[in-house]
CSV table of C-alpha atoms in Angstrom, one decimal:
chain,number,residue,atom,x,y,z
A,1,UNK,CA,10.0,-96.4,14.9
A,2,UNK,CA,8.7,-92.9,14.1
A,3,UNK,CA,10.9,-90.0,15.0
A,4,UNK,CA,9.9,-87.4,17.7
A,5,UNK,CA,9.1,-84.9,14.9
A,6,UNK,CA,6.7,-87.4,13.3
A,7,UNK,CA,5.1,-88.1,16.6
A,8,UNK,CA,5.0,-84.4,17.7
A,9,UNK,CA,4.6,-82.1,14.6
A,10,UNK,CA,4.6,-79.0,16.8
A,11,UNK,CA,8.3,-79.8,17.5
A,12,UNK,CA,9.0,-79.6,13.8
A,13,UNK,CA,7.4,-76.1,13.7
A,14,UNK,CA,9.3,-74.9,16.7
A,15,UNK,CA,12.6,-76.3,15.4
A,16,UNK,CA,12.0,-74.6,12.0
A,17,UNK,CA,11.3,-71.3,13.6
A,18,UNK,CA,14.4,-71.6,15.8
A,19,UNK,CA,16.6,-72.3,12.8
A,20,UNK,CA,15.1,-69.4,10.8
A,21,UNK,CA,15.6,-67.0,13.8
A,22,UNK,CA,19.2,-68.2,14.1
A,23,UNK,CA,19.8,-67.7,10.4
A,24,UNK,CA,18.4,-64.1,10.4
A,25,UNK,CA,20.4,-63.2,13.5
A,26,UNK,CA,23.6,-64.4,12.0
A,27,UNK,CA,22.8,-62.7,8.7
A,28,UNK,CA,22.1,-59.4,10.4
A,29,UNK,CA,25.5,-59.4,11.9
A,30,UNK,CA,27.2,-59.5,8.5
A,31,UNK,CA,24.7,-57.3,6.6
A,32,UNK,CA,25.8,-53.8,5.7
A,33,UNK,CA,24.3,-51.1,8.0
A,34,UNK,CA,21.4,-49.1,6.7
A,35,UNK,CA,22.3,-45.7,5.2
A,36,UNK,CA,22.5,-42.8,7.7
A,37,UNK,CA,22.2,-39.3,6.5
A,38,UNK,CA,24.1,-36.8,8.7
A,39,UNK,CA,24.4,-33.1,7.8
A,40,UNK,CA,27.9,-31.9,7.5
A,41,UNK,CA,28.8,-29.4,10.3
A,42,UNK,CA,31.9,-27.4,10.9
A,43,UNK,CA,33.0,-24.5,13.1
A,44,UNK,CA,35.9,-23.7,10.9
A,45,UNK,CA,35.6,-20.0,10.2
A,46,UNK,CA,32.9,-17.3,10.4
A,47,UNK,CA,31.3,-18.1,7.0
A,48,UNK,CA,30.9,-21.8,7.9
A,49,UNK,CA,29.2,-20.8,11.2
A,50,UNK,CA,26.8,-18.5,9.4
A,51,UNK,CA,26.0,-21.2,6.7
A,52,UNK,CA,25.3,-23.7,9.5
A,53,UNK,CA,23.0,-21.3,11.2
A,54,UNK,CA,21.1,-20.6,8.0
A,55,UNK,CA,20.5,-24.3,7.3
A,56,UNK,CA,19.0,-24.6,10.7
A,57,UNK,CA,16.8,-21.5,10.1
A,58,UNK,CA,15.6,-22.9,6.7
A,59,UNK,CA,14.4,-26.0,8.5
A,60,UNK,CA,12.5,-23.9,10.9
A,61,UNK,CA,10.8,-22.1,8.0
A,62,UNK,CA,9.5,-25.5,6.8
A,63,UNK,CA,8.2,-26.2,10.3
A,64,UNK,CA,6.4,-22.9,10.3
A,65,UNK,CA,4.5,-23.8,7.1
A,66,UNK,CA,3.5,-27.0,8.8
A,67,UNK,CA,2.2,-25.1,11.9
A,68,UNK,CA,0.2,-22.7,9.7
A,69,UNK,CA,-1.3,-25.7,7.8
A,70,UNK,CA,-2.2,-27.4,11.1
A,71,UNK,CA,-3.9,-24.4,12.7
A,72,UNK,CA,-5.1,-22.6,9.6
A,73,UNK,CA,-4.8,-24.2,7.1
A,74,UNK,CA,-4.1,-20.8,5.6
A,75,UNK,CA,-2.7,-17.7,7.3
A,76,UNK,CA,-6.0,-15.9,7.2
A,77,UNK,CA,-7.5,-18.7,9.4
A,78,UNK,CA,-4.8,-18.5,12.1
A,79,UNK,CA,-5.5,-16.4,15.2
A,80,UNK,CA,-2.9,-14.3,16.9
A,81,UNK,CA,-3.9,-15.4,20.4
A,82,UNK,CA,-6.5,-18.2,20.4
A,83,UNK,CA,-9.2,-17.8,23.1
A,84,UNK,CA,-9.2,-19.9,26.2
A,85,UNK,CA,-12.0,-22.2,24.9
A,86,UNK,CA,-12.3,-25.6,23.4
A,87,UNK,CA,-10.3,-26.9,21.5
A,88,UNK,CA,-7.5,-24.8,23.1
A,89,UNK,CA,-5.0,-24.8,20.3
A,90,UNK,CA,-1.6,-24.7,21.9
A,91,UNK,CA,0.1,-21.7,20.3
A,92,UNK,CA,0.4,-17.9,20.1
A,93,UNK,CA,1.7,-15.8,17.2
A,94,UNK,CA,5.2,-15.8,18.7
A,95,UNK,CA,5.4,-19.6,18.2
A,96,UNK,CA,5.5,-19.1,14.5
A,97,UNK,CA,8.6,-16.8,14.6
A,98,UNK,CA,11.2,-18.3,17.0
A,99,UNK,CA,14.6,-16.8,17.2
A,100,UNK,CA,16.1,-19.8,15.4
A,101,UNK,CA,19.2,-18.3,14.0
A,102,UNK,CA,22.4,-19.0,15.9
A,103,UNK,CA,24.5,-15.9,16.3
A,104,UNK,CA,28.1,-16.8,15.3
A,105,UNK,CA,29.5,-14.6,18.1
A,106,UNK,CA,29.0,-13.9,21.8
A,107,UNK,CA,25.4,-13.1,22.7
A,108,UNK,CA,25.0,-10.9,25.7
A,109,UNK,CA,22.6,-8.4,27.2
A,110,UNK,CA,23.7,-4.8,27.0
A,111,UNK,CA,22.0,-2.4,29.3
A,112,UNK,CA,19.7,-2.9,32.3
A,113,UNK,CA,18.0,-6.1,33.1
A,114,UNK,CA,14.2,-5.7,32.8
A,115,UNK,CA,13.0,-2.9,30.6
A,116,UNK,CA,15.7,-0.9,28.7
A,117,UNK,CA,18.4,-3.5,28.0
A,118,UNK,CA,18.9,-5.3,24.6
A,119,UNK,CA,20.4,-8.5,23.5
A,120,UNK,CA,23.4,-8.0,21.1
A,121,UNK,CA,25.3,-10.4,18.9
A,122,UNK,CA,29.1,-9.9,18.8
A,123,UNK,CA,29.6,-6.6,20.6
A,124,UNK,CA,33.3,-7.6,20.5
A,125,UNK,CA,33.2,-7.2,16.7
A,126,UNK,CA,32.8,-3.4,17.1
A,127,UNK,CA,34.4,-2.8,20.4
A,128,UNK,CA,37.6,-1.5,18.7
A,129,UNK,CA,36.1,-0.5,15.4
A,130,UNK,CA,37.3,3.1,14.8
A,131,UNK,CA,34.2,4.3,13.1
A,132,UNK,CA,31.3,2.4,14.7
A,133,UNK,CA,27.9,3.9,14.2
A,134,UNK,CA,24.8,3.1,16.4
A,135,UNK,CA,21.3,4.5,15.9
A,136,UNK,CA,18.9,4.4,18.8
A,137,UNK,CA,15.3,5.3,17.9
A,138,UNK,CA,13.0,5.6,20.9
A,139,UNK,CA,14.7,6.8,24.2
A,140,UNK,CA,11.9,7.4,26.7
A,141,UNK,CA,14.1,8.6,29.5
A,142,UNK,CA,16.0,5.3,29.7
A,143,UNK,CA,19.5,5.0,28.2
A,144,UNK,CA,21.2,2.1,29.9
A,145,UNK,CA,21.6,0.3,26.6
A,146,UNK,CA,23.3,3.3,25.0
A,147,UNK,CA,25.4,4.0,28.1
A,148,UNK,CA,26.9,0.5,28.4
A,149,UNK,CA,27.5,0.3,24.6
A,150,UNK,CA,29.4,3.5,24.7
A,151,UNK,CA,31.4,2.5,27.8
A,152,UNK,CA,32.4,-0.8,26.4
A,153,UNK,CA,33.5,0.4,23.0
A,154,UNK,CA,36.4,2.6,21.9
A,155,UNK,CA,35.1,4.2,18.8
A,156,UNK,CA,31.3,3.8,18.8
A,157,UNK,CA,29.1,6.9,18.6
A,158,UNK,CA,25.4,6.9,19.2
A,159,UNK,CA,22.8,8.9,17.4
A,160,UNK,CA,19.6,9.0,19.4
A,161,UNK,CA,16.1,10.1,18.3
A,162,UNK,CA,12.8,10.5,20.1
A,163,UNK,CA,10.3,13.4,19.7
A,164,UNK,CA,8.7,12.7,23.1
A,165,UNK,CA,11.8,13.6,25.1
A,166,UNK,CA,14.4,16.4,25.1
A,167,UNK,CA,17.6,14.4,25.6
A,168,UNK,CA,19.1,10.9,26.4
A,169,UNK,CA,18.3,9.4,29.7
A,170,UNK,CA,20.4,10.1,32.8
A,171,UNK,CA,22.7,7.1,32.2
A,172,UNK,CA,24.2,9.0,29.3
A,173,UNK,CA,23.2,12.6,29.9
A,174,UNK,CA,24.9,12.8,33.3
A,175,UNK,CA,28.2,11.2,32.2
A,176,UNK,CA,30.4,13.7,30.2
A,177,UNK,CA,32.8,11.0,28.9
A,178,UNK,CA,29.8,9.2,27.3
A,179,UNK,CA,27.9,12.3,26.2
A,180,UNK,CA,30.9,13.3,24.1
A,181,UNK,CA,30.1,10.4,21.7
A,182,UNK,CA,26.3,10.7,21.9
A,183,UNK,CA,24.2,12.9,19.6
A,184,UNK,CA,20.5,13.5,20.3
A,185,UNK,CA,17.7,15.2,18.2
A,186,UNK,CA,13.9,15.2,19.0
A,187,UNK,CA,13.0,13.5,15.7
A,188,UNK,CA,10.9,10.5,15.0
A,189,UNK,CA,11.5,7.6,12.6
A,190,UNK,CA,8.8,7.1,9.9
A,191,UNK,CA,8.1,5.5,6.5
A,192,UNK,CA,8.0,9.0,4.9
A,193,UNK,CA,9.6,12.4,5.6
A,194,UNK,CA,7.5,15.0,7.3
A,195,UNK,CA,9.7,17.6,8.9
A,196,UNK,CA,8.5,20.8,7.5
A,197,UNK,CA,7.7,24.0,9.5
A,198,UNK,CA,4.0,23.0,9.9
A,199,UNK,CA,4.8,19.4,11.2
A,200,UNK,CA,4.4,19.3,15.0
A,201,UNK,CA,6.7,16.3,15.2
A,202,UNK,CA,9.7,16.1,12.8
A,203,UNK,CA,9.6,12.7,11.2
A,204,UNK,CA,12.5,11.3,9.1
A,205,UNK,CA,13.1,8.1,7.1
A,206,UNK,CA,16.2,6.2,8.0
A,207,UNK,CA,17.7,7.1,4.7
A,208,UNK,CA,17.1,10.8,5.4
A,209,UNK,CA,18.7,10.6,8.9
A,210,UNK,CA,21.7,8.8,7.4
A,211,UNK,CA,22.1,11.5,4.7
A,212,UNK,CA,21.8,14.2,7.4
A,213,UNK,CA,24.6,12.6,9.4
A,214,UNK,CA,26.8,11.6,6.4
A,215,UNK,CA,26.5,7.9,7.1
A,216,UNK,CA,26.5,5.1,4.6
A,217,UNK,CA,26.3,2.2,7.1
A,218,UNK,CA,24.9,1.6,10.6
A,219,UNK,CA,26.5,-1.1,12.8
A,220,UNK,CA,23.7,-1.4,15.3
A,221,UNK,CA,20.1,-0.1,14.9
A,222,UNK,CA,17.8,-0.1,17.9
A,223,UNK,CA,14.1,0.7,17.2
A,224,UNK,CA,11.2,1.0,19.7
A,225,UNK,CA,8.5,3.2,18.2
A,226,UNK,CA,5.2,1.8,19.7
A,227,UNK,CA,3.7,-0.2,16.8
A,228,UNK,CA,4.9,2.2,14.0
A,229,UNK,CA,7.6,-0.4,13.2
A,230,UNK,CA,5.2,-2.0,10.8
A,231,UNK,CA,4.7,1.0,8.5
A,232,UNK,CA,8.2,2.3,9.0
A,233,UNK,CA,10.1,-0.9,8.3
A,234,UNK,CA,7.8,-1.9,5.4
A,235,UNK,CA,8.6,1.3,3.6
A,236,UNK,CA,12.3,1.0,4.5
A,237,UNK,CA,12.7,-2.6,3.3
A,238,UNK,CA,10.8,-2.1,0.1
A,239,UNK,CA,13.3,0.4,-1.2
A,240,UNK,CA,16.2,-2.0,-0.7
A,241,UNK,CA,14.4,-5.1,-1.8
A,242,UNK,CA,13.2,-3.4,-5.0
A,243,UNK,CA,16.8,-2.2,-5.7
A,244,UNK,CA,18.3,-5.6,-4.9
A,245,UNK,CA,20.6,-4.0,-2.3
A,246,UNK,CA,21.4,-5.1,1.2
A,247,UNK,CA,20.1,-3.2,4.2
A,248,UNK,CA,22.4,-0.5,5.5
A,249,UNK,CA,22.7,-1.9,9.0
A,250,UNK,CA,24.4,-4.9,10.5
A,251,UNK,CA,22.1,-5.6,13.4
A,252,UNK,CA,18.6,-4.7,14.6
A,253,UNK,CA,17.2,-4.6,18.1
A,254,UNK,CA,13.4,-4.2,17.7
A,255,UNK,CA,10.4,-4.2,20.1
A,256,UNK,CA,7.4,-5.5,18.3
A,257,UNK,CA,3.9,-4.3,19.3
A,258,UNK,CA,1.1,-6.4,17.6
A,259,UNK,CA,-1.8,-4.5,18.9
A,260,UNK,CA,-4.8,-5.1,16.7
A,261,UNK,CA,-2.9,-7.0,14.0
A,262,UNK,CA,-4.2,-10.0,12.1
A,263,UNK,CA,-1.9,-13.0,11.6
A,264,UNK,CA,-2.0,-12.8,7.8
A,265,UNK,CA,-0.8,-9.2,7.7
A,266,UNK,CA,1.7,-9.8,10.5
A,267,UNK,CA,3.3,-12.9,8.9
A,268,UNK,CA,3.6,-11.1,5.5
A,269,UNK,CA,5.4,-8.2,7.2
A,270,UNK,CA,7.7,-10.7,9.1
A,271,UNK,CA,8.5,-12.6,5.9
A,272,UNK,CA,9.6,-9.3,4.3
A,273,UNK,CA,12.1,-8.9,7.1
A,274,UNK,CA,13.4,-12.4,6.3
A,275,UNK,CA,13.6,-11.7,2.6
A,276,UNK,CA,15.7,-8.7,3.3
A,277,UNK,CA,18.2,-10.9,5.2
A,278,UNK,CA,17.2,-10.3,8.8
A,279,UNK,CA,17.5,-13.3,11.0
A,280,UNK,CA,16.3,-13.3,14.7
A,281,UNK,CA,18.9,-14.7,17.1
A,282,UNK,CA,17.2,-13.7,20.4
A,283,UNK,CA,13.7,-13.0,21.7
A,284,UNK,CA,12.0,-12.3,24.9
A,285,UNK,CA,8.4,-11.3,25.8
A,286,UNK,CA,7.9,-8.0,27.4
A,287,UNK,CA,6.8,-9.2,30.8
A,288,UNK,CA,6.8,-5.7,32.3
A,289,UNK,CA,4.0,-4.8,29.9
A,290,UNK,CA,2.3,-8.1,30.6
A,291,UNK,CA,2.4,-7.6,34.3
A,292,UNK,CA,0.6,-4.3,34.0
A,293,UNK,CA,-1.9,-5.7,31.5
A,294,UNK,CA,-2.9,-8.9,33.2
A,295,UNK,CA,-5.8,-10.6,31.5
A,296,UNK,CA,-4.7,-9.2,28.1
A,297,UNK,CA,-2.7,-10.8,25.3
A,298,UNK,CA,1.1,-10.9,25.2
A,299,UNK,CA,1.2,-8.2,22.5
A,300,UNK,CA,4.8,-7.1,23.0
A,301,UNK,CA,8.1,-8.9,22.4
A,302,UNK,CA,11.7,-8.0,21.9
A,303,UNK,CA,13.6,-9.4,19.0
A,304,UNK,CA,17.2,-9.1,18.0
A,305,UNK,CA,18.3,-9.7,14.4
A,306,UNK,CA,21.5,-10.0,12.5
A,307,UNK,CA,21.7,-9.0,8.8
A,308,UNK,CA,23.2,-11.9,6.8
A,309,UNK,CA,23.2,-10.0,3.4
A,310,UNK,CA,25.8,-7.7,2.1
A,311,UNK,CA,28.8,-6.9,4.3
A,312,UNK,CA,28.9,-5.8,7.9
A,313,UNK,CA,31.0,-6.3,11.0
A,314,UNK,CA,29.1,-9.3,12.1
A,315,UNK,CA,29.3,-11.5,9.0
A,316,UNK,CA,32.6,-10.5,7.4
A,317,UNK,CA,36.1,-10.0,8.5
A,318,UNK,CA,36.8,-7.3,5.9
A,319,UNK,CA,37.2,-3.7,6.8
A,320,UNK,CA,36.3,-1.8,3.7
A,321,UNK,CA,32.6,-1.5,4.7
A,322,UNK,CA,33.4,1.0,7.5
A,323,UNK,CA,31.2,4.0,7.3
A,324,UNK,CA,32.3,7.5,6.6
A,325,UNK,CA,30.5,10.2,8.5
A,326,UNK,CA,30.5,13.9,9.2
A,327,UNK,CA,27.5,14.6,11.4
A,328,UNK,CA,25.8,17.9,11.0
A,329,UNK,CA,25.3,20.0,14.1
A,330,UNK,CA,22.2,21.8,12.9
């Protein structure tokens, strides 16, 4: 008598499939797991935290190149702010430069909410530093950043420069205990010196200001100079890059104004900042400007950078980089 498999061949196929599935299931339970690649990560020590943050930042740089290729494919083909028309590419210039570096310390806002305050990485690192130096370029009658920084540190002194005003804002100017550690001059920051008797506005390079004050290092540098940051920082960075030396400051708070800029020239300038060791750890658009310029592009943004090259209070625990100063009163 023929078996059921001979009388019904489809049973044979079904049974064979069932046996094969059972065999594969059992084999998978005993097979070694596929390899998994996990990056090592540790929070043991400042240098490890900085190294971890730099690895994350380097991955972002690869993603940036992919974004340029997607919407370019070359930088000269990328628009700063694509128009509101088909195909509506979903980006602005700010999407190419996220603040992707993780500050290894506390990040907090110093100064007023809204316009005037700045985001700082590791204020606690200089709160008791006996010879802490801060430069603030661009005052514009508002000094809440400088006032809070002075109030929360024991040894920081602030050198402020702005040729459009005569003094710090009232937050510093009206508080004698703060004003004792604040020094103001109506000078501007530029890529070249121009402070002769025939110059209406006295302009100094950062190196010239530091020589004038007897400084070798700046802990925190704040710059807001209404789009002159491109020419000024390009000239500043070139000197140190050509010499193979680290920048003379530990941290930079910068407002960027991209009025009339092309993406190709902007990204070249930004990559120069990165080459010099500057890593953005915080950003925010200037919504006050945007509110008063509705219908226009989001041309202004605040960025805060930490300098990861050389030695400074934010990336090393050593003390010997402390500046020596003897400010001139003239």
